[in-house]
CSV table of C-alpha atoms in Angstrom, one decimal:
chain,number,residue,atom,x,y,z
A,1,UNK,CA,108.9,-64.7,-154.3
A,2,UNK,CA,109.5,-62.3,-157.1
A,3,UNK,CA,113.0,-61.1,-157.8
A,4,UNK,CA,114.3,-57.7,-156.6
A,5,UNK,CA,113.2,-55.1,-159.1
A,6,UNK,CA,115.7,-52.4,-158.1
A,7,UNK,CA,118.0,-53.2,-161.0
A,8,UNK,CA,115.1,-52.6,-163.5
A,9,UNK,CA,114.6,-48.8,-163.1
A,10,UNK,CA,113.2,-48.4,-166.6
A,11,UNK,CA,110.6,-51.1,-166.4
A,12,UNK,CA,107.2,-49.9,-167.7
A,13,UNK,CA,105.0,-53.0,-167.8
A,14,UNK,CA,104.9,-55.9,-165.4
A,15,UNK,CA,102.6,-58.9,-165.6
A,16,UNK,CA,102.5,-61.9,-163.2
A,17,UNK,CA,100.0,-64.3,-164.7
A,18,UNK,CA,99.0,-67.7,-163.1
A,19,UNK,CA,101.9,-67.8,-160.7
A,20,UNK,CA,100.3,-70.4,-158.5
A,21,UNK,CA,103.2,-70.7,-156.1
A,22,UNK,CA,103.7,-66.9,-155.7
A,23,UNK,CA,103.4,-65.9,-152.0
A,24,UNK,CA,105.5,-62.7,-151.7
A,25,UNK,CA,106.0,-59.7,-154.0
A,26,UNK,CA,109.4,-58.1,-153.3
A,27,UNK,CA,109.0,-54.6,-151.8
A,28,UNK,CA,111.2,-53.1,-154.5
A,29,UNK,CA,108.1,-53.2,-156.8
A,30,UNK,CA,107.0,-50.0,-155.1
A,31,UNK,CA,110.1,-48.2,-156.3
A,32,UNK,CA,109.8,-48.8,-160.1
A,33,UNK,CA,109.0,-45.1,-160.8
A,34,UNK,CA,108.5,-45.6,-164.6
A,35,UNK,CA,105.9,-48.4,-164.2
A,36,UNK,CA,102.8,-47.7,-166.2
A,37,UNK,CA,101.0,-51.1,-166.1
A,38,UNK,CA,101.0,-53.6,-163.2
A,39,UNK,CA,98.9,-56.8,-163.7
A,40,UNK,CA,98.8,-59.5,-161.0
A,41,UNK,CA,96.4,-62.2,-162.2
A,42,UNK,CA,95.4,-65.7,-160.9
A,43,UNK,CA,97.9,-65.8,-158.1
A,44,UNK,CA,95.7,-67.8,-155.7
A,45,UNK,CA,98.0,-67.9,-152.6
A,46,UNK,CA,99.4,-64.4,-152.8
A,47,UNK,CA,98.1,-62.8,-149.5
A,48,UNK,CA,100.3,-59.8,-149.0
A,49,UNK,CA,101.3,-56.9,-151.2
A,50,UNK,CA,103.9,-54.2,-150.5
A,51,UNK,CA,103.1,-50.5,-150.6
A,52,UNK,CA,103.5,-48.9,-154.1
A,53,UNK,CA,103.2,-45.3,-153.1
A,54,UNK,CA,105.9,-44.1,-155.4
A,55,UNK,CA,104.4,-45.3,-158.7
A,56,UNK,CA,103.5,-41.9,-160.0
A,57,UNK,CA,102.9,-43.0,-163.6
A,58,UNK,CA,100.8,-46.1,-162.9
A,59,UNK,CA,97.7,-46.1,-165.2
A,60,UNK,CA,96.6,-49.8,-165.3
A,61,UNK,CA,96.3,-52.0,-162.2
A,62,UNK,CA,94.9,-55.5,-162.0
A,63,UNK,CA,94.6,-57.9,-159.1
A,64,UNK,CA,92.2,-60.3,-161.0
A,65,UNK,CA,91.8,-63.7,-159.4
A,66,UNK,CA,93.9,-62.9,-156.3
A,67,UNK,CA,91.3,-64.2,-153.8
A,68,UNK,CA,93.6,-64.6,-150.8
A,69,UNK,CA,94.8,-61.0,-151.1
A,70,UNK,CA,91.3,-59.8,-150.2
A,71,UNK,CA,90.1,-62.4,-147.8
A,72,UNK,CA,92.0,-61.1,-144.8
A,73,UNK,CA,91.1,-57.4,-144.5
A,74,UNK,CA,93.9,-56.9,-142.1
A,75,UNK,CA,96.3,-57.2,-145.1
A,76,UNK,CA,94.6,-54.5,-147.1
A,77,UNK,CA,96.6,-51.5,-145.7
A,78,UNK,CA,99.3,-52.8,-148.0
A,79,UNK,CA,97.1,-51.9,-150.9
A,80,UNK,CA,96.9,-48.3,-149.7
A,81,UNK,CA,98.1,-46.6,-152.9
A,82,UNK,CA,99.0,-43.0,-153.6
A,83,UNK,CA,100.9,-41.8,-156.7
A,84,UNK,CA,101.5,-38.2,-155.5
A,85,UNK,CA,104.9,-39.3,-154.3
A,86,UNK,CA,104.0,-38.9,-150.6
A,87,UNK,CA,103.4,-41.4,-148.0
A,88,UNK,CA,99.7,-41.6,-147.4
A,89,UNK,CA,99.8,-41.2,-143.7
A,90,UNK,CA,102.0,-38.1,-143.8
A,91,UNK,CA,99.5,-35.9,-145.6
A,92,UNK,CA,96.4,-37.5,-144.0
A,93,UNK,CA,97.6,-36.4,-140.6
A,94,UNK,CA,98.1,-32.8,-141.7
A,95,UNK,CA,94.9,-32.4,-143.7
A,96,UNK,CA,91.6,-32.6,-141.9
A,97,UNK,CA,89.7,-33.5,-145.0
A,98,UNK,CA,91.1,-37.0,-144.8
A,99,UNK,CA,89.4,-37.6,-141.4
A,100,UNK,CA,86.3,-39.7,-142.0
A,101,UNK,CA,83.7,-41.6,-140.0
A,102,UNK,CA,84.6,-45.2,-139.9
A,103,UNK,CA,82.0,-47.3,-141.7
A,104,UNK,CA,82.3,-50.1,-139.2
A,105,UNK,CA,82.5,-48.7,-135.8
A,106,UNK,CA,81.3,-45.1,-136.3
A,107,UNK,CA,84.5,-43.4,-134.9
A,108,UNK,CA,86.2,-40.5,-136.5
A,109,UNK,CA,89.6,-41.7,-137.7
A,110,UNK,CA,92.1,-41.6,-140.4
A,111,UNK,CA,92.8,-44.0,-143.2
A,112,UNK,CA,95.2,-46.7,-142.2
A,113,UNK,CA,93.9,-47.4,-138.7
A,114,UNK,CA,93.0,-51.0,-138.3
A,115,UNK,CA,89.4,-50.4,-137.4
A,116,UNK,CA,89.0,-48.7,-140.8
A,117,UNK,CA,90.6,-51.3,-143.0
A,118,UNK,CA,89.2,-51.6,-146.5
A,119,UNK,CA,89.9,-51.1,-150.1
A,120,UNK,CA,91.7,-47.7,-150.3
A,121,UNK,CA,93.0,-46.4,-153.5
A,122,UNK,CA,94.5,-42.9,-154.0
A,123,UNK,CA,95.9,-43.0,-157.6
A,124,UNK,CA,95.2,-39.8,-159.4
A,125,UNK,CA,96.5,-41.1,-162.8
A,126,UNK,CA,95.0,-44.6,-162.8
A,127,UNK,CA,92.8,-45.2,-165.8
A,128,UNK,CA,92.1,-48.9,-165.7
A,129,UNK,CA,91.4,-51.0,-162.5
A,130,UNK,CA,90.7,-54.7,-162.6
A,131,UNK,CA,89.4,-56.4,-159.3
A,132,UNK,CA,87.6,-59.3,-161.0
A,133,UNK,CA,87.3,-62.7,-159.3
A,134,UNK,CA,88.6,-61.4,-155.9
A,135,UNK,CA,85.6,-62.6,-153.8
A,136,UNK,CA,84.7,-59.0,-152.9
A,137,UNK,CA,81.4,-58.6,-150.9
A,138,UNK,CA,79.3,-55.8,-149.6
A,139,UNK,CA,81.6,-55.3,-146.6
A,140,UNK,CA,84.6,-54.6,-148.8
A,141,UNK,CA,82.8,-52.2,-151.1
A,142,UNK,CA,80.9,-50.2,-148.4
A,143,UNK,CA,84.2,-49.8,-146.5
A,144,UNK,CA,86.1,-48.8,-149.6
A,145,UNK,CA,87.6,-45.3,-149.9
A,146,UNK,CA,88.5,-44.6,-153.5
A,147,UNK,CA,89.8,-41.4,-154.9
A,148,UNK,CA,90.4,-42.1,-158.5
A,149,UNK,CA,89.6,-38.9,-160.5
A,150,UNK,CA,90.8,-40.3,-163.8
A,151,UNK,CA,89.6,-43.9,-163.7
A,152,UNK,CA,87.8,-44.8,-167.0
A,153,UNK,CA,87.6,-48.6,-166.9
A,154,UNK,CA,86.6,-50.7,-163.9
A,155,UNK,CA,86.2,-54.5,-163.9
A,156,UNK,CA,84.4,-55.9,-160.9
A,157,UNK,CA,83.2,-59.1,-162.6
A,158,UNK,CA,82.7,-62.4,-160.7
A,159,UNK,CA,82.5,-60.9,-157.3
A,160,UNK,CA,80.0,-61.5,-154.4
A,161,UNK,CA,78.5,-58.1,-153.5
A,162,UNK,CA,74.7,-57.8,-153.6
A,163,UNK,CA,74.5,-54.0,-153.9
A,164,UNK,CA,76.8,-51.6,-155.5
A,165,UNK,CA,76.5,-47.9,-154.7
A,166,UNK,CA,78.8,-45.6,-156.6
A,167,UNK,CA,78.0,-42.6,-154.5
A,168,UNK,CA,80.5,-44.2,-152.0
A,169,UNK,CA,83.3,-44.1,-154.6
A,170,UNK,CA,84.8,-41.1,-156.2
A,171,UNK,CA,84.9,-42.1,-159.9
A,172,UNK,CA,83.9,-38.9,-161.8
A,173,UNK,CA,85.3,-40.1,-165.2
A,174,UNK,CA,84.3,-43.7,-165.2
A,175,UNK,CA,83.2,-44.9,-168.7
A,176,UNK,CA,83.3,-48.7,-168.9
A,177,UNK,CA,82.0,-51.0,-166.1
A,178,UNK,CA,82.1,-54.8,-166.2
A,179,UNK,CA,79.9,-56.7,-163.7
A,180,UNK,CA,79.6,-59.9,-165.6
A,181,UNK,CA,78.9,-63.0,-163.4
A,182,UNK,CA,78.2,-61.0,-160.3
A,183,UNK,CA,75.4,-63.5,-159.6
A,184,UNK,CA,74.5,-62.1,-156.1
A,185,UNK,CA,74.1,-58.5,-157.4
A,186,UNK,CA,70.6,-57.3,-156.8
A,187,UNK,CA,70.8,-53.5,-157.3
A,188,UNK,CA,73.0,-50.8,-158.9
A,189,UNK,CA,72.8,-47.4,-157.3
A,190,UNK,CA,74.1,-44.0,-158.4
A,191,UNK,CA,76.0,-44.9,-161.5
A,192,UNK,CA,78.5,-42.1,-162.4
A,193,UNK,CA,77.0,-39.6,-164.8
A,194,UNK,CA,80.0,-40.2,-167.1
A,195,UNK,CA,79.2,-43.9,-167.6
A,196,UNK,CA,78.9,-45.0,-171.2
A,197,UNK,CA,79.1,-48.9,-171.3
A,198,UNK,CA,77.8,-51.4,-168.7
A,199,UNK,CA,78.2,-55.1,-169.0
A,200,UNK,CA,76.0,-57.1,-166.6
A,201,UNK,CA,75.6,-60.5,-168.3
A,202,UNK,CA,74.9,-63.5,-166.0
A,203,UNK,CA,73.9,-61.2,-163.2
A,204,UNK,CA,71.1,-63.6,-162.4
A,205,UNK,CA,69.8,-61.7,-159.3
A,206,UNK,CA,69.9,-58.1,-160.8
A,207,UNK,CA,66.6,-56.3,-160.4
A,208,UNK,CA,67.4,-52.7,-161.0
A,209,UNK,CA,69.9,-50.3,-162.6
A,210,UNK,CA,68.7,-47.5,-160.3
A,211,UNK,CA,68.1,-44.0,-161.4
A,212,UNK,CA,70.2,-43.4,-164.6
A,213,UNK,CA,68.5,-40.2,-165.7
A,214,UNK,CA,71.8,-38.3,-165.2
A,215,UNK,CA,73.8,-40.8,-167.3
A,216,UNK,CA,73.6,-38.9,-170.5
A,217,UNK,CA,76.5,-40.7,-172.2
A,218,UNK,CA,75.1,-44.2,-171.6
A,219,UNK,CA,74.6,-46.0,-174.9
A,220,UNK,CA,75.7,-49.6,-174.5
A,221,UNK,CA,74.1,-51.9,-171.9
A,222,UNK,CA,74.1,-55.7,-171.9
A,223,UNK,CA,72.1,-57.8,-169.4
A,224,UNK,CA,71.9,-61.3,-170.8
A,225,UNK,CA,71.1,-64.5,-168.9
A,226,UNK,CA,69.5,-62.7,-166.0
A,227,UNK,CA,66.0,-62.1,-164.6
A,228,UNK,CA,63.6,-59.6,-166.1
A,229,UNK,CA,64.5,-56.1,-164.8
A,230,UNK,CA,61.8,-54.4,-162.9
A,231,UNK,CA,62.8,-51.0,-164.3
A,232,UNK,CA,63.8,-52.2,-167.8
A,233,UNK,CA,61.4,-49.8,-169.5
A,234,UNK,CA,62.7,-46.9,-167.5
A,235,UNK,CA,66.3,-47.9,-168.4
A,236,UNK,CA,65.5,-47.8,-172.1
A,237,UNK,CA,63.6,-44.5,-171.8
A,238,UNK,CA,66.5,-42.8,-170.0
A,239,UNK,CA,69.1,-44.0,-172.6
A,240,UNK,CA,66.9,-42.7,-175.4
A,241,UNK,CA,66.9,-39.3,-173.8
A,242,UNK,CA,70.7,-39.1,-173.7
A,243,UNK,CA,73.3,-37.6,-175.9
A,244,UNK,CA,73.5,-40.7,-178.3
A,245,UNK,CA,70.3,-39.8,-180.0
A,246,UNK,CA,71.7,-36.9,-182.1
A,247,UNK,CA,75.2,-38.2,-182.9
A,248,UNK,CA,75.9,-41.9,-182.0
A,249,UNK,CA,74.5,-45.4,-181.7
A,250,UNK,CA,72.6,-47.2,-179.0
A,251,UNK,CA,72.8,-50.9,-178.2
A,252,UNK,CA,70.8,-52.5,-175.4
A,253,UNK,CA,70.5,-56.2,-174.8
A,254,UNK,CA,68.0,-57.4,-172.2
A,255,UNK,CA,66.8,-60.8,-171.1
A,256,UNK,CA,63.1,-61.4,-171.7
A,257,UNK,CA,60.9,-58.9,-173.5
A,258,UNK,CA,61.1,-55.2,-172.6
A,259,UNK,CA,59.9,-52.9,-175.3
A,260,UNK,CA,60.5,-49.1,-175.7
A,261,UNK,CA,57.3,-47.2,-174.8
A,262,UNK,CA,56.7,-45.9,-178.3
A,263,UNK,CA,56.9,-49.3,-179.8
A,264,UNK,CA,54.6,-51.2,-177.4
A,265,UNK,CA,51.9,-53.0,-179.5
A,266,UNK,CA,53.6,-52.3,-182.8
A,267,UNK,CA,55.9,-55.3,-183.2
A,268,UNK,CA,55.5,-57.5,-186.3
A,269,UNK,CA,56.0,-61.2,-186.2
A,270,UNK,CA,58.8,-62.3,-188.5
A,271,UNK,CA,62.5,-61.7,-189.1
A,272,UNK,CA,62.3,-58.8,-191.5
A,273,UNK,CA,60.8,-55.3,-191.4
A,274,UNK,CA,60.6,-52.6,-194.0
A,275,UNK,CA,60.4,-49.0,-193.1
A,276,UNK,CA,59.5,-46.3,-195.7
A,277,UNK,CA,60.7,-42.8,-195.1
A,278,UNK,CA,58.0,-40.1,-195.0
A,279,UNK,CA,58.3,-36.8,-196.9
A,280,UNK,CA,60.8,-34.4,-195.5
A,281,UNK,CA,62.2,-37.0,-193.2
A,282,UNK,CA,65.7,-35.5,-193.5
A,283,UNK,CA,64.8,-32.4,-191.7
A,284,UNK,CA,62.3,-33.9,-189.2
A,285,UNK,CA,64.1,-37.0,-187.9
A,286,UNK,CA,67.5,-37.7,-186.2
A,287,UNK,CA,67.8,-41.4,-186.7
A,288,UNK,CA,66.0,-44.8,-186.6
A,289,UNK,CA,65.3,-47.1,-183.7
A,290,UNK,CA,65.1,-50.9,-184.1
A,291,UNK,CA,63.6,-53.4,-181.6
A,292,UNK,CA,63.9,-57.2,-182.0
A,293,UNK,CA,62.3,-59.7,-179.5
A,294,UNK,CA,63.4,-63.2,-180.4
A,295,UNK,CA,64.0,-66.7,-179.3
A,296,UNK,CA,66.1,-67.3,-182.4
A,297,UNK,CA,69.9,-67.8,-182.1
A,298,UNK,CA,71.4,-64.9,-184.1
A,299,UNK,CA,74.5,-62.8,-184.0
A,300,UNK,CA,73.8,-60.2,-186.6
A,301,UNK,CA,71.1,-57.8,-187.8
A,302,UNK,CA,71.5,-56.5,-191.3
A,303,UNK,CA,70.3,-52.9,-191.9
A,304,UNK,CA,70.1,-51.7,-195.5
A,305,UNK,CA,69.3,-48.1,-196.4
A,306,UNK,CA,68.3,-47.7,-200.0
A,307,UNK,CA,67.5,-44.9,-202.4
A,308,UNK,CA,65.3,-46.9,-204.7
A,309,UNK,CA,64.5,-50.6,-204.8
A,310,UNK,CA,62.6,-52.7,-207.3
A,311,UNK,CA,59.4,-54.1,-206.0
A,312,UNK,CA,60.5,-57.6,-206.8
A,313,UNK,CA,63.6,-57.3,-204.6
A,314,UNK,CA,61.7,-56.1,-201.5
A,315,UNK,CA,61.4,-58.4,-198.6
A,316,UNK,CA,57.9,-59.6,-198.0
A,317,UNK,CA,56.4,-57.7,-195.1
A,318,UNK,CA,55.0,-60.3,-192.7
A,319,UNK,CA,51.6,-59.9,-191.1
A,320,UNK,CA,51.3,-58.2,-187.7
A,321,UNK,CA,50.8,-60.7,-185.0
A,322,UNK,CA,47.5,-60.8,-183.1
A,323,UNK,CA,49.1,-63.0,-180.4
A,324,UNK,CA,50.1,-61.8,-177.0
A,325,UNK,CA,53.8,-61.1,-176.8
A,326,UNK,CA,54.7,-63.5,-174.1
A,327,UNK,CA,58.0,-65.5,-174.2
A,328,UNK,CA,57.7,-69.3,-173.9
A,329,UNK,CA,61.3,-69.8,-172.8
A,330,UNK,CA,63.8,-68.0,-170.7
A,331,UNK,CA,66.0,-67.6,-173.8
A,332,UNK,CA,63.8,-64.8,-175.1
A,333,UNK,CA,65.8,-61.6,-175.5
A,334,UNK,CA,65.2,-58.0,-176.4
A,335,UNK,CA,67.6,-56.2,-178.7
A,336,UNK,CA,67.2,-52.4,-179.0
A,337,UNK,CA,69.4,-50.6,-181.5
A,338,UNK,CA,69.6,-47.1,-182.7
A,339,UNK,CA,71.6,-45.4,-185.5
A,340,UNK,CA,71.7,-41.7,-185.6
A,341,UNK,CA,71.9,-39.9,-189.0
A,342,UNK,CA,74.7,-37.9,-187.5
A,343,UNK,CA,76.8,-41.1,-187.1
A,344,UNK,CA,76.6,-41.6,-190.9
A,345,UNK,CA,77.9,-38.2,-191.9
A,346,UNK,CA,81.1,-39.7,-193.3
A,347,UNK,CA,79.2,-42.0,-195.7
A,348,UNK,CA,77.2,-41.5,-198.8
A,349,UNK,CA,74.3,-40.7,-196.5
A,350,UNK,CA,74.8,-37.0,-196.9
A,351,UNK,CA,71.6,-36.1,-198.8
A,352,UNK,CA,67.9,-36.8,-198.5
A,353,UNK,CA,67.5,-39.1,-201.5
A,354,UNK,CA,67.2,-42.4,-199.5
A,355,UNK,CA,63.7,-43.7,-199.2
A,356,UNK,CA,63.6,-47.1,-197.4
A,357,UNK,CA,65.3,-49.1,-194.6
A,358,UNK,CA,65.1,-52.9,-194.5
A,359,UNK,CA,66.0,-54.7,-191.2
A,360,UNK,CA,66.5,-58.4,-191.1
A,361,UNK,CA,67.7,-60.9,-188.5
A,362,UNK,CA,70.6,-63.1,-189.7
A,363,UNK,CA,70.4,-66.5,-188.1
A,364,UNK,CA,74.0,-67.6,-188.6
A,365,UNK,CA,73.8,-70.7,-186.5
A,366,UNK,CA,71.2,-73.1,-185.3
A,367,UNK,CA,67.8,-73.7,-186.9
A,368,UNK,CA,66.6,-70.5,-188.5
A,369,UNK,CA,63.0,-71.7,-188.3
A,370,UNK,CA,63.2,-72.4,-184.5
A,371,UNK,CA,61.7,-69.9,-182.1
A,372,UNK,CA,59.5,-66.9,-182.7
A,373,UNK,CA,60.8,-63.4,-183.6
A,374,UNK,CA,59.2,-60.0,-183.5
A,375,UNK,CA,60.7,-56.9,-185.1
A,376,UNK,CA,59.9,-53.2,-185.7
A,377,UNK,CA,61.7,-50.0,-186.7
A,378,UNK,CA,60.8,-46.4,-186.7
A,379,UNK,CA,62.3,-43.0,-187.3
A,380,UNK,CA,62.8,-40.8,-184.2
A,381,UNK,CA,61.9,-37.1,-184.4
A,382,UNK,CA,64.4,-34.5,-183.5
A,383,UNK,CA,64.2,-33.1,-180.0
A,384,UNK,CA,63.8,-29.4,-181.0
A,385,UNK,CA,61.8,-28.0,-183.8
A,386,UNK,CA,63.9,-26.1,-186.3
A,387,UNK,CA,66.9,-28.2,-185.4
A,388,UNK,CA,69.3,-28.4,-188.3
A,389,UNK,CA,70.1,-31.9,-189.7
A,390,UNK,CA,72.9,-33.5,-187.7
A,391,UNK,CA,75.0,-34.1,-190.8
A,392,UNK,CA,75.8,-30.3,-191.0
A,393,UNK,CA,76.9,-30.1,-187.4
A,394,UNK,CA,80.3,-30.7,-185.9
A,395,UNK,CA,80.3,-34.0,-184.1
A,396,UNK,CA,80.6,-34.1,-180.3
A,397,UNK,CA,83.6,-35.9,-178.9
A,398,UNK,CA,83.0,-39.6,-179.6
A,399,UNK,CA,85.5,-40.6,-176.8
A,400,UNK,CA,82.8,-39.6,-174.3
A,401,UNK,CA,80.9,-42.7,-175.5
A,402,UNK,CA,83.9,-44.9,-174.9
A,403,UNK,CA,83.6,-46.4,-178.4
A,404,UNK,CA,87.2,-47.7,-178.5
A,405,UNK,CA,88.2,-50.5,-180.8
A,406,UNK,CA,89.8,-52.4,-178.0
A,407,UNK,CA,86.5,-52.8,-176.2
A,408,UNK,CA,85.3,-55.3,-178.8
A,409,UNK,CA,86.6,-57.9,-181.2
A,410,UNK,CA,84.6,-55.8,-183.7
A,411,UNK,CA,82.5,-52.7,-183.1
A,412,UNK,CA,78.7,-53.2,-182.5
A,413,UNK,CA,77.8,-51.2,-185.6
A,414,UNK,CA,79.9,-51.4,-188.8
A,415,UNK,CA,79.2,-49.8,-192.2
A,416,UNK,CA,79.9,-52.7,-194.5
A,417,UNK,CA,78.8,-51.2,-197.8
A,418,UNK,CA,78.7,-47.5,-198.7
A,419,UNK,CA,77.5,-46.5,-202.1
A,420,UNK,CA,75.3,-43.9,-203.7
A,421,UNK,CA,72.5,-46.3,-204.0
A,422,UNK,CA,72.6,-48.1,-200.7
A,423,UNK,CA,74.3,-48.3,-197.3
A,424,UNK,CA,74.6,-51.6,-195.4
A,425,UNK,CA,75.2,-51.6,-191.7
A,426,UNK,CA,76.0,-54.7,-189.6
A,427,UNK,CA,74.6,-54.7,-186.1
A,428,UNK,CA,76.5,-57.3,-184.0
A,429,UNK,CA,74.3,-58.7,-181.3
A,430,UNK,CA,77.0,-60.6,-179.4
A,431,UNK,CA,80.4,-59.2,-178.7
A,432,UNK,CA,83.2,-60.3,-176.4
A,433,UNK,CA,84.7,-58.1,-173.8
A,434,UNK,CA,88.3,-57.0,-174.1
């Protein structure tokens, strides 16, 4: 059992990590009114948790690896959380909007009745929720009632559900979603329109991301070590129609080969590609798109933008492949990256004197000659004719893209060199989650 927390009224952060003998959390935990962060991780025999309805300031909550806590659904009313300072039942009974149809038996009832047990969260200030490795299945998710208006980060990795429908959950500000190692997940439905980053690596059964046409802030998607998506081309097309085109970056990693529509049939065999700017490119285009399909083991792509380059220093442009683009191994991946000119407004890239982009795959480990590689780059035209160059505009709020440093060991795109003659950008293909 944990100690009594009543003598710690100013406690702000509490973490219980790998407490393998922990069975009971003292009820006083629900009275630490200044608690901002509560993390219970890898407590395998913890199977009950007291109400924490008085935690008005709670912003981060984690029950990662607490399998027993979610196995017995009869215990979950203890996870009924509300940081408005009221007991949940007291305002449910007085407000008819909290009467719902039970997902299991079809009766009209209020939250807290045993036939309606499920994951119920009412935390208006919560920003980060971690329910990874909790053996959650379809039943727990479809019976969930979440009202988390300010939640921005959600970690559901290593769970057992097969379909995840976000229309059932009220998460209007969700930005970052981790589904890594949800190996039974087949389909994602109704992702929140606010979503910016989705991690779905090792989702070996995933077939579809659903309709993401309303996800205008989505720019970073990773689906490695899974089957080929049936709607992968639709996913890419939707992301390229979002808000990142004018003012941000795009990074998409997909297993197998899925090529953006405009680049189909235009890939060149090799690890290097040279793109020459046309006349008046500065006014007509908003950024450049790169697509790499490779079996090679690489962590970086080097992007160099030059004003003028000696012919002797140019990379040799390899011949276009006449072979059909079919992977020989399951290791084949597609990397799609995009750099907007607007994202370079704070570099020397503030005029139209640059003339060439070279893109090269950096094989930093393994045999650089092992496996095939296809690569192409192109400039993307601005959406509207007469649109002013993005470098003269005020940037939109980058926080909407959830491009926080804590999300990565290092950002996906980094300007490594910035001079009047050239700009070098490192595009990191593999990044760890925070």
